[in-house]
Amino acid sequence: MSPELHELVRQLRAELDWARRTGVAAPDPSTRAPAVRSDDEAAAALESRAPAETSSGDRASAFPDRPAQNEPSDPGVAPAPAPAFQRQPVARDGSPADGSPATPRRPATRAASPAPPEAPVSAAGRSPAPQLAPSTESALPPDPGRGSAGGGPGLPVHDPRQALASATDLDQVRRILGDCTRCKLHGGRTQIVFGVGRPDAEVMFIGEGPGADEDRRGEPFVGKAGQLLTRIIEGGMGMSRSDVYIANVVKCRPPRNRNPQADEVEACEPFLEAQVRAVRPRVLILLGRVAAQTLLRTDVPMGQIRGRWTEVMGVPAMPTFHPAYLLRNPAEKRPVWEDIQEVLRFLGRPVPGSDRAGRGGAPE
């Protein structure tokens, strides 16, 4: 057998061995050719299936998408150059455009085992496709008015206003809030601190944001400042903590207890407004500068707005100092007690030990 045929037989065997090892284009048993038992038989089989020669002794590779292996089969035989793969012009019916007889196509074969989907290929080679992390915006059932893309018609994914417009109670508001990721505060929280208390309370307290204790327990005002607030409610107002409703401007703890930033307040504000609409309190008590300035849309210092009646969303509101501020400045407890007395008078509740007139005018 000539060296050229010997080399082609070696190439064919190498290709078949590669196909069996990789599972790519493995021959179907029903179409597999009989095993070649000698070089002469292999050459004959190759002659019957090989495409036309492109040049003297050179043939197109049986696998055009892989380069031909040109290593010499024995010493002294120079490697044959690999011919470039050229597509044959084909007419619409599949026959060669030049009128020559069409080369019969090999029957399609099925891989021995299903191959995994192709990953994206970069210039540097194959790389696995990135795994998309599951969405975490809401682990609860979809909220009303939220489309499959995450928002209602014409609303961005994180805009909850359309869904909140139809919320009539706190449970619906909480469900729409979901496992919120609408601002960066979600990355450092332990849990969302939504609110606590009577869902139809006469008095609603609004603070700034959860601290470390609140973040751990999932309830607002449970640390030292919360204990002082409880004494104000129970000892000063003669009410139970469970009789009022308590919430914050933001529902997640800011890092190192810093003040909430503008984008964080903006993301949470629709939910706070929905809480106010759902509770429908007779009075709002705004605890501290952040709560007062946020809800009143003002940058007036707290010392100038505390103790004076105002209005938020049509509800009479009394700004006063935050309990945490009182822990640092005990002398300011008396002004806060005066503010609480104003609230009690407005509600028609008895004011123990005081007949002081309201400062700033009570709402009508």
Coordinates of C-alpha atoms in Angstrom, one line a residue:
M1 CA 0.0 0.0 0.0
S2 CA 1.3 3.5 -0.9
P3 CA 2.5 5.8 1.9
E4 CA -0.3 8.3 1.1
L5 CA -3.1 5.6 1.6
H6 CA -1.3 4.4 4.7
E7 CA -1.3 7.9 6.1
L8 CA -5.0 8.4 5.3
V9 CA -5.9 5.1 7.0
R10 CA -4.0 6.3 10.0
Q11 CA -5.9 9.6 10.0
L12 CA -9.3 7.9 9.6
R13 CA -8.5 5.7 12.6
A14 CA -7.4 8.6 14.7
E15 CA -10.6 10.5 13.8
L16 CA -12.8 7.6 14.7
D17 CA -11.0 7.0 17.9
W18 CA -11.4 10.7 18.8
A19 CA -15.2 10.5 18.0
R20 CA -15.6 7.5 20.2
R21 CA -13.7 9.1 23.1
T22 CA -15.5 12.5 23.0
G23 CA -19.0 11.2 22.0
V24 CA -19.1 13.7 19.1
A25 CA -20.7 12.4 15.9
A26 CA -20.3 8.8 17.1
P27 CA -21.5 6.4 14.4
D28 CA -25.0 5.0 14.7
P29 CA -24.8 1.2 15.0
S30 CA -27.3 0.8 12.2
T31 CA -25.1 2.7 9.7
R32 CA -21.7 1.7 11.0
A33 CA -19.4 0.3 8.4
P34 CA -17.9 -3.2 9.0
A35 CA -14.7 -3.1 10.9
V36 CA -11.5 -2.6 8.8
R37 CA -9.3 -5.6 9.4
S38 CA -6.4 -4.8 7.1
D39 CA -4.7 -1.8 5.5
D40 CA -5.9 -2.9 2.1
E41 CA -9.5 -3.2 3.2
A42 CA -9.2 0.2 5.0
A43 CA -7.9 1.8 1.8
A44 CA -10.7 0.3 -0.2
A45 CA -13.3 1.6 2.2
L46 CA -11.7 5.0 2.2
E47 CA -11.6 5.1 -1.6
S48 CA -15.4 4.5 -1.7
R49 CA -16.2 7.4 0.6
A50 CA -13.4 9.9 0.2
P51 CA -14.2 13.2 -1.5
A52 CA -12.4 14.1 -4.7
E53 CA -8.7 14.8 -4.5
T54 CA -7.8 18.5 -4.3
S55 CA -4.2 18.0 -5.4
S56 CA -1.7 15.2 -6.0
G57 CA -2.1 12.7 -3.1
D58 CA -3.9 15.3 -0.8
R59 CA -7.5 14.8 0.3
A60 CA -9.9 16.9 2.2
S61 CA -10.2 16.0 5.9
A62 CA -13.1 13.8 6.9
F63 CA -13.8 16.3 9.7
P64 CA -13.6 19.8 8.0
D65 CA -14.0 21.7 11.2
R66 CA -10.8 20.1 12.7
P67 CA -7.3 20.4 11.2
A68 CA -5.9 17.4 9.6
Q69 CA -3.2 15.5 11.5
N70 CA -0.1 15.5 9.4
E71 CA 2.4 13.8 11.6
P72 CA 4.3 11.2 9.6
S73 CA 3.4 7.6 10.2
D74 CA 7.0 6.5 10.0
P75 CA 10.4 8.2 10.0
G76 CA 11.5 9.6 6.7
V77 CA 8.0 10.4 5.4
A78 CA 7.4 14.1 5.2
P79 CA 4.1 15.4 6.5
A80 CA 1.5 16.2 3.8
P81 CA 0.2 19.8 4.0
A82 CA -3.4 20.1 5.2
P83 CA -5.6 21.4 2.3
A84 CA -7.9 24.4 3.0
F85 CA -11.6 23.4 3.3
Q86 CA -13.6 24.8 0.5
R87 CA -17.4 24.8 0.2
Q88 CA -18.8 23.4 -3.0
P89 CA -21.2 25.8 -4.8
V90 CA -24.7 24.4 -4.3
A91 CA -27.9 25.2 -6.2
R92 CA -31.3 25.7 -4.5
D93 CA -32.2 22.1 -4.9
G94 CA -29.1 21.0 -3.2
S95 CA -27.2 19.9 -6.3
P96 CA -23.8 21.4 -7.3
A97 CA -24.2 24.7 -9.1
D98 CA -21.7 23.7 -11.8
G99 CA -23.8 20.7 -12.9
S100 CA -21.5 18.0 -11.6
P101 CA -22.9 15.0 -9.7
A102 CA -23.6 15.8 -6.1
T103 CA -21.4 14.1 -3.6
P104 CA -23.6 11.7 -1.5
R105 CA -23.9 12.9 2.1
R106 CA -23.1 10.6 5.0
P107 CA -26.1 9.6 7.0
A108 CA -26.7 11.7 10.1
T109 CA -25.5 10.0 13.2
R110 CA -26.6 10.4 16.8
A111 CA -24.2 11.0 19.7
A112 CA -23.8 8.2 22.1
S113 CA -24.9 10.4 25.0
P114 CA -26.7 13.8 25.0
A115 CA -24.0 16.6 24.8
P116 CA -24.4 19.5 27.2
P117 CA -25.5 22.9 25.8
E118 CA -22.7 24.9 24.2
A119 CA -21.3 27.6 26.5
P120 CA -20.4 31.0 25.1
V121 CA -17.1 31.1 23.4
S122 CA -14.7 34.0 23.9
A123 CA -11.5 34.8 22.0
A124 CA -9.5 33.1 24.7
G125 CA -11.4 29.9 24.3
R126 CA -14.4 28.2 25.8
S127 CA -15.7 29.5 29.1
P128 CA -18.7 28.3 31.1
A129 CA -21.9 30.3 30.8
P130 CA -22.5 32.4 34.0
Q131 CA -25.1 31.1 36.4
L132 CA -27.9 33.6 36.9
A133 CA -28.7 34.1 40.5
P134 CA -32.4 33.8 41.3
S135 CA -34.3 37.0 41.9
T136 CA -34.7 38.0 45.5
E137 CA -37.0 41.1 45.3
S138 CA -39.9 39.2 46.9
A139 CA -40.0 35.8 48.5
L140 CA -43.8 36.3 49.1
P141 CA -46.6 35.8 46.6
P142 CA -46.9 38.4 43.8
D143 CA -48.5 41.6 44.8
P144 CA -51.6 43.0 43.1
G145 CA -50.8 45.1 40.0
R146 CA -47.3 43.8 39.7
G147 CA -46.6 42.3 36.3
S148 CA -44.3 39.4 35.4
A149 CA -41.5 41.8 34.9
G150 CA -41.8 43.1 38.5
G151 CA -43.9 46.3 38.0
G152 CA -47.3 47.3 36.8
P153 CA -47.8 48.9 33.3
G154 CA -45.4 51.8 32.8
L155 CA -43.7 51.4 36.2
P156 CA -40.1 50.4 36.8
V157 CA -39.3 47.0 38.5
H158 CA -38.8 48.5 42.0
D159 CA -41.7 51.1 41.9
P160 CA -44.5 49.8 44.2
R161 CA -46.9 52.7 44.0
Q162 CA -49.5 51.2 41.7
A163 CA -49.8 48.1 43.9
L164 CA -49.8 50.1 47.1
A165 CA -52.6 52.3 45.8
S166 CA -55.0 49.4 46.2
A167 CA -53.7 48.2 49.6
T168 CA -56.3 48.6 52.3
D169 CA -54.6 47.0 55.3
L170 CA -51.2 46.5 56.8
D171 CA -51.0 42.8 55.7
Q172 CA -51.3 43.8 52.1
V173 CA -48.6 46.5 52.5
R174 CA -46.3 44.0 54.1
R175 CA -46.9 41.5 51.3
I176 CA -46.1 44.1 48.7
L177 CA -42.9 45.1 50.5
G178 CA -41.8 41.5 50.3
D179 CA -38.1 40.7 50.8
C180 CA -37.3 44.2 49.7
T181 CA -34.2 45.0 47.8
R182 CA -35.2 48.4 46.5
C183 CA -32.3 50.2 48.1
K184 CA -28.8 49.4 49.3
L185 CA -29.8 49.0 52.9
H186 CA -31.0 45.5 52.3
G187 CA -27.4 44.3 51.9
G188 CA -26.5 44.8 55.6
R189 CA -29.8 44.0 57.4
T190 CA -30.6 40.9 59.4
Q191 CA -34.4 41.3 58.7
I192 CA -36.9 43.9 57.7
V193 CA -38.4 45.9 60.6
F194 CA -41.9 46.7 59.3
G195 CA -43.9 48.0 62.2
V196 CA -45.8 46.8 65.2
G197 CA -49.0 47.6 67.1
R198 CA -52.7 48.0 66.7
P199 CA -53.7 48.2 63.0
D200 CA -56.4 50.8 63.7
A201 CA -54.6 52.7 66.4
E202 CA -55.5 56.3 67.3
V203 CA -51.9 57.2 67.8
M204 CA -49.1 56.3 65.4
F205 CA -45.4 56.9 66.2
I206 CA -42.9 57.3 63.4
G207 CA -39.2 57.1 64.1
E208 CA -36.1 57.2 61.9
G209 CA -34.9 53.6 61.4
P210 CA -34.1 50.4 63.2
G211 CA -31.0 50.0 65.3
A212 CA -29.0 46.9 66.2
D213 CA -31.6 45.5 68.7
E214 CA -34.5 46.2 66.3
D215 CA -32.6 44.5 63.4
R216 CA -32.1 41.4 65.5
R217 CA -35.7 41.2 66.8
G218 CA -37.6 42.5 63.7
E219 CA -39.6 45.0 65.8
P220 CA -39.2 48.8 66.1
F221 CA -38.1 50.5 69.3
V222 CA -37.0 47.6 71.5
G223 CA -33.6 48.9 72.6
K224 CA -32.9 51.5 75.2
A225 CA -34.6 54.2 73.2
G226 CA -37.6 51.9 72.8
Q227 CA -37.8 51.2 76.5
L228 CA -38.0 54.9 77.1
L229 CA -40.7 55.2 74.5
T230 CA -42.7 52.5 76.2
R231 CA -42.5 54.4 79.5
I232 CA -43.8 57.5 77.7
I233 CA -46.7 55.6 76.2
E234 CA -47.6 53.7 79.3
G235 CA -46.6 56.0 82.1
G236 CA -47.2 59.4 80.5
M237 CA -50.1 58.7 78.2
G238 CA -51.9 56.0 80.2
M239 CA -52.0 53.7 77.2
S240 CA -50.6 50.3 76.4
R241 CA -47.9 49.9 73.9
S242 CA -50.1 47.5 72.0
D243 CA -52.7 50.2 71.7
V244 CA -50.5 52.4 69.4
Y245 CA -48.8 51.7 66.1
I246 CA -45.0 52.2 65.8
A247 CA -43.1 52.4 62.5
N248 CA -40.0 54.0 61.0
V249 CA -39.1 56.0 57.9
V250 CA -36.8 53.2 56.7
K251 CA -37.4 49.5 57.3
C252 CA -33.8 48.3 57.3
R253 CA -31.0 49.3 59.7
P254 CA -28.5 51.8 58.3
P255 CA -24.9 50.8 58.7
R256 CA -23.4 51.9 62.1
N257 CA -26.7 53.6 62.8
R258 CA -26.0 56.5 60.5
N259 CA -28.9 58.6 59.2
P260 CA -30.8 57.2 56.2
Q261 CA -29.7 58.7 52.9
A262 CA -32.0 60.4 50.4
D263 CA -32.3 57.4 48.1
E264 CA -33.0 55.1 51.0
V265 CA -35.7 57.3 52.3
E266 CA -37.2 57.6 48.8
A267 CA -37.3 53.9 48.4
C268 CA -39.1 53.3 51.7
E269 CA -41.4 56.4 51.7
P270 CA -44.3 54.8 49.6
F271 CA -44.5 52.0 52.2
L272 CA -44.6 54.4 55.1
E273 CA -47.4 56.4 53.4
A274 CA -49.3 53.2 52.8
Q275 CA -48.9 52.3 56.5
V276 CA -50.4 55.7 57.5
R277 CA -53.3 55.2 55.0
A278 CA -54.0 51.6 56.3
V279 CA -53.9 52.6 60.1
R280 CA -55.7 55.9 59.6
P281 CA -54.6 57.3 63.0
R282 CA -56.1 60.4 64.6
V283 CA -52.6 61.7 65.5
L284 CA -49.1 61.2 64.2
I285 CA -46.2 61.7 66.6
L286 CA -43.0 62.3 64.6
L287 CA -40.0 61.2 66.6
G288 CA -36.8 63.1 65.8
R289 CA -35.4 65.3 63.1
V290 CA -35.2 62.7 60.3
A291 CA -38.8 61.6 60.7
A292 CA -40.1 65.2 61.0
Q293 CA -38.1 66.7 58.1
T294 CA -38.9 63.8 55.9
L295 CA -42.6 63.8 56.4
L296 CA -42.9 67.6 56.5
R297 CA -40.7 68.1 53.4
T298 CA -38.6 70.7 55.2
D299 CA -35.0 71.3 56.4
V300 CA -36.1 73.6 59.3
P301 CA -34.1 72.7 62.4
M302 CA -35.9 70.4 64.9
G303 CA -35.8 73.0 67.6
Q304 CA -38.1 75.2 65.6
I305 CA -40.7 72.6 64.6
R306 CA -41.0 70.5 67.7
G307 CA -44.1 71.0 69.8
R308 CA -46.1 72.7 67.0
W309 CA -49.1 71.1 65.4
T310 CA -48.7 70.4 61.7
E311 CA -50.3 68.0 59.2
V312 CA -49.1 65.0 57.3
M313 CA -51.3 63.3 54.6
G314 CA -54.3 65.1 56.2
V315 CA -53.5 63.7 59.6
P316 CA -52.7 66.1 62.6
A317 CA -49.0 65.6 63.4
M318 CA -46.9 66.5 66.5
P319 CA -43.1 66.6 66.0
T320 CA -41.0 65.9 69.1
F321 CA -37.6 64.8 70.1
H322 CA -36.5 61.2 69.5
P323 CA -36.1 59.0 72.7
A324 CA -32.5 58.3 71.7
Y325 CA -31.9 62.1 71.9
L326 CA -33.4 62.2 75.3
L327 CA -31.0 59.5 76.6
R328 CA -28.2 61.8 75.6
N329 CA -29.9 65.0 76.7
P330 CA -32.1 64.2 79.8
A331 CA -33.0 67.9 80.2
E332 CA -35.1 67.7 77.0
K333 CA -37.5 65.2 78.6
R334 CA -39.7 68.0 79.9
P335 CA -40.4 69.6 76.5
V336 CA -41.3 66.1 75.2
W337 CA -43.7 65.6 78.0
E338 CA -45.3 68.9 77.2
D339 CA -45.7 67.7 73.5
I340 CA -47.3 64.5 74.7
Q341 CA -49.8 66.5 76.9
E342 CA -50.8 68.4 73.7
V343 CA -51.6 65.1 72.0
L344 CA -53.6 63.9 75.0
R345 CA -55.7 67.0 75.0
F346 CA -56.4 66.7 71.3
L347 CA -57.5 63.1 71.8
G348 CA -59.8 64.1 74.8
R349 CA -57.8 62.0 77.2
P350 CA -57.0 63.2 80.7
V351 CA -53.7 64.9 81.2
P352 CA -52.3 64.0 84.6
G353 CA -50.9 66.9 86.7
S354 CA -51.1 69.7 84.0
D355 CA -53.5 72.4 82.9
R356 CA -51.1 74.0 80.5
A357 CA -52.6 75.5 77.3
G358 CA -51.5 74.1 74.0
R359 CA -48.6 75.7 72.4
G360 CA -48.9 76.5 68.7
G361 CA -52.7 75.9 68.7
A362 CA -54.3 72.5 68.7
P363 CA -55.9 71.3 65.4
E364 CA -59.6 71.7 65.0

